[in-house]
Each structure stands twice: as C-alpha cells, then as structure tokens.
Amino acid sequence: MTGAAPVVLDAMGGDHGPAEVVAGAVLACREHGVPVVLAGPAPRLAEELRRHGAADEIAVVHAEDAVPMTERGAGATALAASSLAIGCDLVGRGEGGALVSAGSTGAVVACAVRGIGRATGVLRPALAVALPSLPGGASVLVDAGAITDPSPAMLAQFALLGAGYARAVLGVADPVVGLLSIAAEPGKGNRLARQAEELLSELPVRFHGPVEGHDVLAGTVDVIVTDGFTGNVVLKNVEGCVRTALTMVADAGIAAPDRLAEVARRYDPQTHGGAVLLGLRGTVVVAHGSSRAATIARACVVAHTLAGRDPAAGIAASAVTAAG
C-alpha cells in the first residue's frame, strides 16, 4: 500500500462484534479517505466486507483469537494470536500508522505497551480525552481510565503528556495544567494529590495548582490531571449530566431543538471518536465499547490525523526527572 501507513482496526473489539467495526472501516475509507487494515478472522471479515461491496478496498490481516471484553488487563497479552495483539504488533513494526480498538481499555493498554512500547522515560501510558469547555475550546482530561492506581510520579508525567497533547493536537502554545482535587487551595486532597502537587510545581509546565470538579468544563485550565479511576468517573459523569440536562431543557421547551442538538454533538463520542493513549511509541485510539459504525469511523479519522504527531516528544528528560 502506498502513501501513509494505514490505520489498523481491531475488528473484534467492542460490544457489537465485527459487523459494526467493519461498517466503520468502510465509512472511514470511503467517506474520509482513511486507509484501513482490519485485524481479525479473515473468513468472517471477508464476508462482512462483501456485504458492503468492499472486499477489494480494505485489507485483512488474519487473527485467530479475540480478547474478551471482560478481560481487564495483562491476561490479554497471553493471547498472542488475538486481533488486538496482532494489531499492536503491526503498529510496533511500523506496518500500521496507528491502532484503533473498541475493546477493553485495560486489555488495549496491556497489549499496546507490549506490542508498541512506551516512549522513552514514560512510566505508564495515560488516556487523554478533550472535553468541550464553556469558553468554546477544550480541556484535556488525563488520565481518563488507563491507570487506576498511579504513583505521584506517574501523575507528574501525565501532566507532561497532557501538555504535549494540548500543544500538538489542540494548538495551545503554552498549556495551563491543573491537578484535580477536592479543593482549590494548595496542600489539600488525599496523599496522592498532595504528593503529586509537589512534583507538578517543579515541572517545566504552567502549573495552575489544584482545580475542583466544577472546573472540568469551565475552561479554567487546558489540562486536567488525575488518576485513571477518578478520571473515568468524571468522564462518565460529564456524559451523563449532559444527557440529563439536555433532556430536562428539551422537556421544558426553553431552547430551540437545533441548538440542543448542537450542544449534544459536542459531547457525543461520535464527535471525538475516542480517547488517545499517550506515552507510547505509536498512536493508539481507544473507542467506547458500545461504538457503532459512525463512531468507529471517527476514531479512525482521529488516529490517522494523529499518526506522526508525538505528544510525548521532548518530554523524556523531564519524565525521568518526574520519576525521581
């Protein structure tokens, strides 16, 4: 295949089987011009591609196994013939420009670390999600679910990775970083937050200090740093609150339906495609497990756009310093 390396799509990741993933691959290829390779059982994927008349448009790399959606971590690496592991290996060897999977986040992280590898100096990768903010821009939430029990040094590295993402992807020249906590005053929060705050204050970033939950969508900072457990709760809480608030406003009839639809689109997973796994030697986008074809296609577009950009570039020395 000529041109840019294709996006490798884990055809067996997600709640809806290969049918939605293959449909998303076809959309990405036909409507967005994204080169895609599917990793999964060749006979089954060939059948799905024929249903779309796309057998000659999208290549398939055969993979015998699939990682169950119930697999939460390192057990996935034992399935060397899985679509996820083979997809990661393709990216690690440079035969794919990026990986997209709607599989279990823990499994994707484990396989990506093994098959693609961490960037120099990075202790653990982190998931970044760009959340729309009130001023009209976006704030990067990191970690959104990759590492649920990090050390303070890992949180410090998440700040560096998030700042790099804000610069490379959102175009923020000098990102402001905040640490999610229970109070805005310095020195509060649990032990993890207090120790991370000390490390962040010594890093070469514009550290705002602690921020609270109500700052997440307010645009107070460009990057919001937290552990993956808290970050995932925040992310799902934001999605749920937006849906609830928009439903209540719609039922009350106090806003135009087209305006409500516009706001809903800003927070729809189909709009952002998924979360980006930062801190690797390659690009990985993790889509929601319930993703349908349109969201899978969007994730492929995001992955294709990010391939070749490196939010971790230049942080190695600082990352080692943060690791202490």
Short mmCIF file of C-alpha atoms in Angstrom, two decimals:
data_model
loop_
_atom_site.label_atom_id
_atom_site.label_comp_id
_atom_site.label_asym_id
_atom_site.label_seq_id
_atom_site.Cartn_x
_atom_site.Cartn_y
_atom_site.Cartn_z
CA MET A 1 0.00 0.00 0.00
CA THR A 2 1.41 3.39 -0.96
CA GLY A 3 1.13 6.66 0.91
CA ALA A 4 0.59 6.94 4.64
CA ALA A 5 0.68 3.76 6.71
CA PRO A 6 -2.86 2.51 7.28
CA VAL A 7 -4.82 2.64 10.49
CA VAL A 8 -5.02 -0.86 11.96
CA LEU A 9 -8.50 -1.59 13.27
CA ASP A 10 -9.10 -4.29 15.86
CA ALA A 11 -12.11 -5.87 14.19
CA MET A 12 -13.04 -7.99 17.21
CA GLY A 13 -13.03 -5.21 19.82
CA GLY A 14 -16.33 -3.78 21.04
CA ASP A 15 -19.77 -4.87 22.15
CA HIS A 16 -21.30 -5.25 18.70
CA GLY A 17 -18.96 -7.72 17.06
CA PRO A 18 -17.17 -7.24 13.76
CA ALA A 19 -20.26 -6.07 11.87
CA GLU A 20 -20.18 -2.51 13.26
CA VAL A 21 -16.39 -2.34 13.16
CA VAL A 22 -16.23 -3.38 9.52
CA ALA A 23 -19.01 -0.92 8.67
CA GLY A 24 -16.99 1.79 10.42
CA ALA A 25 -13.89 0.83 8.45
CA VAL A 26 -15.83 1.15 5.20
CA LEU A 27 -17.13 4.58 6.23
CA ALA A 28 -13.62 5.73 7.17
CA CYS A 29 -12.22 4.56 3.87
CA ARG A 30 -14.98 5.76 1.54
CA GLU A 31 -16.14 8.98 3.19
CA HIS A 32 -12.92 10.19 4.80
CA GLY A 33 -10.19 8.67 2.64
CA VAL A 34 -8.52 6.94 5.59
CA PRO A 35 -6.52 3.83 4.66
CA VAL A 36 -7.59 0.98 6.95
CA VAL A 37 -6.43 -2.57 7.63
CA LEU A 38 -8.66 -4.93 9.61
CA ALA A 39 -7.17 -7.40 12.09
CA GLY A 40 -9.36 -10.42 12.81
CA PRO A 41 -10.59 -13.78 11.46
CA ALA A 42 -10.14 -13.48 7.72
CA PRO A 43 -13.15 -15.58 6.56
CA ARG A 44 -15.58 -13.72 8.81
CA LEU A 45 -14.22 -10.30 7.89
CA ALA A 46 -14.21 -11.14 4.18
CA GLU A 47 -17.90 -11.98 4.46
CA GLU A 48 -18.65 -8.67 6.19
CA LEU A 49 -16.65 -6.74 3.58
CA ARG A 50 -18.55 -8.45 0.76
CA ARG A 51 -21.81 -7.26 2.32
CA HIS A 52 -20.56 -3.70 1.79
CA GLY A 53 -19.04 -4.40 -1.62
CA ALA A 54 -15.66 -3.51 -0.13
CA ALA A 55 -13.72 -6.75 -0.47
CA ASP A 56 -11.20 -5.08 -2.78
CA GLU A 57 -10.95 -1.84 -0.79
CA ILE A 58 -9.81 -2.93 2.67
CA ALA A 59 -7.07 -5.43 3.50
CA VAL A 60 -7.37 -8.03 6.25
CA VAL A 61 -4.64 -9.42 8.48
CA HIS A 62 -5.75 -12.75 9.86
CA ALA A 63 -6.03 -13.21 13.62
CA GLU A 64 -7.38 -16.41 15.13
CA ASP A 65 -8.37 -15.14 18.56
CA ALA A 66 -10.27 -12.27 20.15
CA VAL A 67 -9.71 -10.69 23.56
CA PRO A 68 -12.93 -10.92 25.59
CA MET A 69 -14.49 -7.62 26.62
CA THR A 70 -14.34 -8.92 30.20
CA GLU A 71 -10.52 -9.03 30.11
CA ARG A 72 -9.26 -6.10 32.14
CA GLY A 73 -5.50 -6.24 31.74
CA ALA A 74 -2.40 -8.34 31.41
CA GLY A 75 -4.28 -11.55 30.58
CA ALA A 76 -4.79 -10.14 27.10
CA THR A 77 -1.08 -10.35 26.36
CA ALA A 78 -1.23 -14.15 26.65
CA LEU A 79 -3.44 -14.22 23.54
CA ALA A 80 -0.65 -13.62 21.04
CA ALA A 81 -2.90 -14.53 18.10
CA SER A 82 -5.68 -12.11 19.05
CA SER A 83 -6.80 -9.30 16.75
CA LEU A 84 -5.71 -6.77 19.39
CA ALA A 85 -2.22 -8.22 19.90
CA ILE A 86 -1.60 -8.61 16.17
CA GLY A 87 -2.85 -5.06 15.56
CA CYS A 88 -0.44 -3.70 18.16
CA ASP A 89 2.42 -5.68 16.64
CA LEU A 90 1.69 -4.22 13.19
CA VAL A 91 1.93 -0.69 14.59
CA GLY A 92 5.03 -1.59 16.59
CA ARG A 93 6.75 -2.83 13.42
CA GLY A 94 5.77 0.29 11.50
CA GLU A 95 3.40 -1.58 9.18
CA GLY A 96 0.49 0.39 10.62
CA GLY A 97 0.37 4.10 11.34
CA ALA A 98 -1.99 3.83 14.30
CA LEU A 99 -4.27 1.41 16.12
CA VAL A 100 -7.98 1.77 16.84
CA SER A 101 -9.78 -0.59 19.21
CA ALA A 102 -13.13 -0.55 20.96
CA GLY A 103 -12.00 -3.38 23.21
CA SER A 104 -11.47 -3.40 26.96
CA THR A 105 -9.35 -0.41 27.94
CA GLY A 106 -7.17 -2.47 30.27
CA ALA A 107 -6.55 -5.03 27.55
CA VAL A 108 -5.69 -2.35 24.99
CA VAL A 109 -3.23 -0.73 27.39
CA ALA A 110 -1.52 -4.04 28.20
CA CYS A 111 -1.21 -5.12 24.57
CA ALA A 112 -0.10 -1.68 23.39
CA VAL A 113 2.65 -1.50 25.99
CA ARG A 114 3.93 -4.91 24.90
CA GLY A 115 3.45 -4.62 21.15
CA ILE A 116 4.17 -0.92 20.57
CA GLY A 117 6.18 0.03 23.65
CA ARG A 118 6.36 3.05 25.90
CA ALA A 119 8.07 6.25 24.81
CA THR A 120 11.47 6.91 26.35
CA GLY A 121 11.22 7.81 30.04
CA VAL A 122 7.48 7.18 30.34
CA LEU A 123 6.46 5.01 33.31
CA ARG A 124 2.88 4.28 32.21
CA PRO A 125 0.65 5.45 29.35
CA ALA A 126 -2.43 7.55 30.04
CA LEU A 127 -5.74 8.11 28.26
CA ALA A 128 -6.48 11.66 27.14
CA VAL A 129 -9.93 12.98 26.24
CA ALA A 130 -10.55 16.53 25.01
CA LEU A 131 -13.70 17.75 26.78
CA PRO A 132 -15.51 20.80 25.33
CA SER A 133 -15.26 23.74 27.71
CA LEU A 134 -17.57 26.67 28.37
CA PRO A 135 -15.42 29.28 26.56
CA GLY A 136 -15.72 27.23 23.36
CA GLY A 137 -12.39 25.43 23.39
CA ALA A 138 -11.48 22.18 25.09
CA SER A 139 -9.65 20.90 28.14
CA VAL A 140 -7.64 17.69 28.12
CA LEU A 141 -8.62 15.21 30.85
CA VAL A 142 -5.74 12.83 31.58
CA ASP A 143 -5.86 10.05 32.79
CA ALA A 144 -9.38 9.04 31.71
CA GLY A 145 -9.07 5.38 32.64
CA ALA A 146 -5.78 3.70 31.75
CA ILE A 147 -4.04 3.57 35.16
CA THR A 148 -6.44 3.43 38.10
CA ASP A 149 -3.84 3.43 40.88
CA PRO A 150 -0.86 5.55 39.75
CA SER A 151 2.04 6.88 41.77
CA PRO A 152 2.63 10.63 42.23
CA ALA A 153 5.46 10.41 39.68
CA MET A 154 3.05 8.97 37.12
CA LEU A 155 0.64 11.86 37.68
CA ALA A 156 3.51 14.25 37.09
CA GLN A 157 4.24 12.50 33.80
CA PHE A 158 0.54 12.65 32.89
CA ALA A 159 0.85 16.43 33.19
CA LEU A 160 3.73 16.45 30.71
CA LEU A 161 1.90 14.13 28.32
CA GLY A 162 -1.30 16.14 28.56
CA ALA A 163 0.55 19.40 27.90
CA GLY A 164 2.22 17.81 24.88
CA TYR A 165 -1.16 16.66 23.58
CA ALA A 166 -2.65 20.13 24.08
CA ARG A 167 0.19 21.64 22.08
CA ALA A 168 0.30 19.05 19.29
CA VAL A 169 -3.43 18.45 18.83
CA LEU A 170 -5.33 21.43 20.23
CA GLY A 171 -2.77 24.04 19.18
CA VAL A 172 -2.35 25.53 22.66
CA ALA A 173 1.08 27.15 22.65
CA ASP A 174 1.63 27.20 26.42
CA PRO A 175 -0.92 24.94 28.14
CA VAL A 176 -2.02 25.62 31.71
CA VAL A 177 -2.14 22.46 33.83
CA GLY A 178 -4.37 21.80 36.85
CA LEU A 179 -4.47 18.89 39.29
CA LEU A 180 -7.96 17.63 40.09
CA SER A 181 -8.59 17.71 43.82
CA ILE A 182 -11.29 18.36 46.42
CA ALA A 183 -10.31 21.99 46.94
CA ALA A 184 -8.55 24.75 45.06
CA GLU A 185 -6.30 25.62 47.99
CA PRO A 186 -2.77 24.16 47.82
CA GLY A 187 -1.90 21.24 50.07
CA LYS A 188 -5.38 19.71 50.30
CA GLY A 189 -6.69 16.42 48.99
CA ASN A 190 -5.53 12.86 49.62
CA ARG A 191 -1.92 11.74 49.88
CA LEU A 192 -1.64 11.07 46.15
CA ALA A 193 -2.88 14.56 45.27
CA ARG A 194 -0.63 16.28 47.82
CA GLN A 195 2.50 14.46 46.69
CA ALA A 196 1.68 14.94 43.01
CA GLU A 197 1.11 18.65 43.62
CA GLU A 198 4.66 18.99 44.93
CA LEU A 199 6.08 17.26 41.84
CA LEU A 200 3.96 19.24 39.38
CA SER A 201 5.11 22.52 40.89
CA GLU A 202 8.68 21.60 39.93
CA LEU A 203 7.99 20.63 36.30
CA PRO A 204 8.56 22.82 33.21
CA VAL A 205 4.83 23.42 32.74
CA ARG A 206 2.48 26.28 33.66
CA PHE A 207 1.04 24.69 36.77
CA HIS A 208 -2.15 26.43 37.89
CA GLY A 209 -2.44 24.35 41.05
CA PRO A 210 -5.39 22.26 42.26
CA VAL A 211 -8.73 22.51 40.48
CA GLU A 212 -12.13 21.20 41.55
CA GLY A 213 -14.84 19.21 39.83
CA HIS A 214 -16.75 22.30 38.73
CA ASP A 215 -13.65 23.46 36.81
CA VAL A 216 -13.67 20.45 34.46
CA LEU A 217 -15.89 22.09 31.81
CA ALA A 218 -15.24 25.69 32.78
CA GLY A 219 -12.03 26.17 30.80
CA THR A 220 -10.11 27.10 33.95
CA VAL A 221 -7.09 25.13 32.69
CA ASP A 222 -6.08 23.47 29.44
CA VAL A 223 -5.04 20.16 31.03
CA ILE A 224 -6.71 18.43 33.99
CA VAL A 225 -4.55 15.76 35.62
CA THR A 226 -5.96 12.94 37.76
CA ASP A 227 -5.72 9.20 38.31
CA GLY A 228 -7.50 6.88 35.88
CA PHE A 229 -10.14 5.79 38.40
CA THR A 230 -11.23 9.34 39.17
CA GLY A 231 -10.83 10.44 35.56
CA ASN A 232 -13.09 7.71 34.23
CA VAL A 233 -15.74 8.54 36.83
CA VAL A 234 -15.51 12.23 35.85
CA LEU A 235 -15.78 11.42 32.15
CA LYS A 236 -18.88 9.26 32.54
CA ASN A 237 -20.41 11.72 34.97
CA VAL A 238 -19.96 14.52 32.43
CA GLU A 239 -21.58 12.44 29.70
CA GLY A 240 -24.50 11.51 31.94
CA CYS A 241 -25.02 15.04 33.26
CA VAL A 242 -25.02 16.49 29.75
CA ARG A 243 -27.63 13.97 28.59
CA THR A 244 -29.80 14.60 31.64
CA ALA A 245 -29.53 18.38 31.44
CA LEU A 246 -30.33 18.47 27.73
CA THR A 247 -33.33 16.17 28.24
CA MET A 248 -34.67 18.40 31.01
CA VAL A 249 -34.20 21.53 28.92
CA ALA A 250 -35.85 19.90 25.92
CA ASP A 251 -38.82 18.75 28.02
CA ALA A 252 -39.19 22.26 29.40
CA GLY A 253 -39.22 23.69 25.87
CA ILE A 254 -36.91 26.57 26.78
CA ALA A 255 -34.35 26.11 24.00
CA ALA A 256 -34.50 25.52 20.28
CA PRO A 257 -34.12 21.83 19.30
CA ASP A 258 -31.37 22.61 16.80
CA ARG A 259 -29.36 24.41 19.47
CA LEU A 260 -29.76 21.48 21.86
CA ALA A 261 -28.66 19.09 19.12
CA GLU A 262 -25.57 21.23 18.52
CA VAL A 263 -24.60 21.05 22.20
CA ALA A 264 -25.25 17.30 22.31
CA ARG A 265 -22.96 16.76 19.32
CA ARG A 266 -20.06 18.41 21.15
CA TYR A 267 -20.22 15.71 23.83
CA ASP A 268 -21.17 12.79 21.60
CA PRO A 269 -18.48 10.05 21.35
CA GLN A 270 -19.11 10.08 17.60
CA THR A 271 -17.68 13.60 17.55
CA HIS A 272 -14.38 12.90 19.31
CA GLY A 273 -14.07 9.23 18.31
CA GLY A 274 -12.42 8.03 21.48
CA ALA A 275 -9.59 8.57 23.92
CA VAL A 276 -5.95 8.77 22.84
CA LEU A 277 -3.45 6.60 24.70
CA LEU A 278 -0.47 8.87 25.35
CA GLY A 279 3.08 7.88 26.19
CA LEU A 280 3.62 5.16 23.58
CA ARG A 281 5.97 4.91 20.59
CA GLY A 282 2.91 4.89 18.33
CA THR A 283 -0.64 6.21 18.13
CA VAL A 284 -3.50 4.31 19.81
CA VAL A 285 -7.13 5.46 19.97
CA VAL A 286 -9.50 3.62 22.33
CA ALA A 287 -13.12 3.89 21.23
CA HIS A 288 -16.06 3.23 23.56
CA GLY A 289 -17.06 -0.42 23.77
CA SER A 290 -20.58 0.42 22.60
CA SER A 291 -19.34 2.25 19.50
CA ARG A 292 -21.36 1.94 16.33
CA ALA A 293 -20.04 2.34 12.79
CA ALA A 294 -20.03 6.16 12.72
CA THR A 295 -18.03 6.36 15.95
CA ILE A 296 -15.55 3.73 14.73
CA ALA A 297 -15.09 5.73 11.53
CA ARG A 298 -14.47 8.91 13.53
CA ALA A 299 -11.91 7.10 15.69
CA CYS A 300 -10.09 6.05 12.52
CA VAL A 301 -10.05 9.65 11.32
CA VAL A 302 -8.63 10.82 14.66
CA ALA A 303 -5.99 8.08 14.65
CA HIS A 304 -4.99 8.86 11.06
CA THR A 305 -4.69 12.57 11.89
CA LEU A 306 -2.58 11.92 14.98
CA ALA A 307 -0.24 9.40 13.37
CA GLY A 308 3.15 11.00 13.01
CA ARG A 309 2.49 13.57 15.71
CA ASP A 310 4.15 12.81 19.03
CA PRO A 311 2.71 14.46 22.16
CA ALA A 312 5.45 12.67 24.14
CA ALA A 313 8.28 14.15 22.07
CA GLY A 314 10.77 16.07 24.08
CA ILE A 315 9.48 15.02 27.48
CA ALA A 316 11.96 12.21 28.12
CA ALA A 317 14.34 14.18 30.31
CA SER A 318 11.50 15.81 32.22
CA ALA A 319 9.74 12.47 32.59
CA VAL A 320 12.83 10.90 34.12
CA THR A 321 13.09 13.88 36.47
CA ALA A 322 9.45 13.46 37.44
CA ALA A 323 10.03 9.78 38.15
CA GLY A 324 12.64 10.94 40.64
#
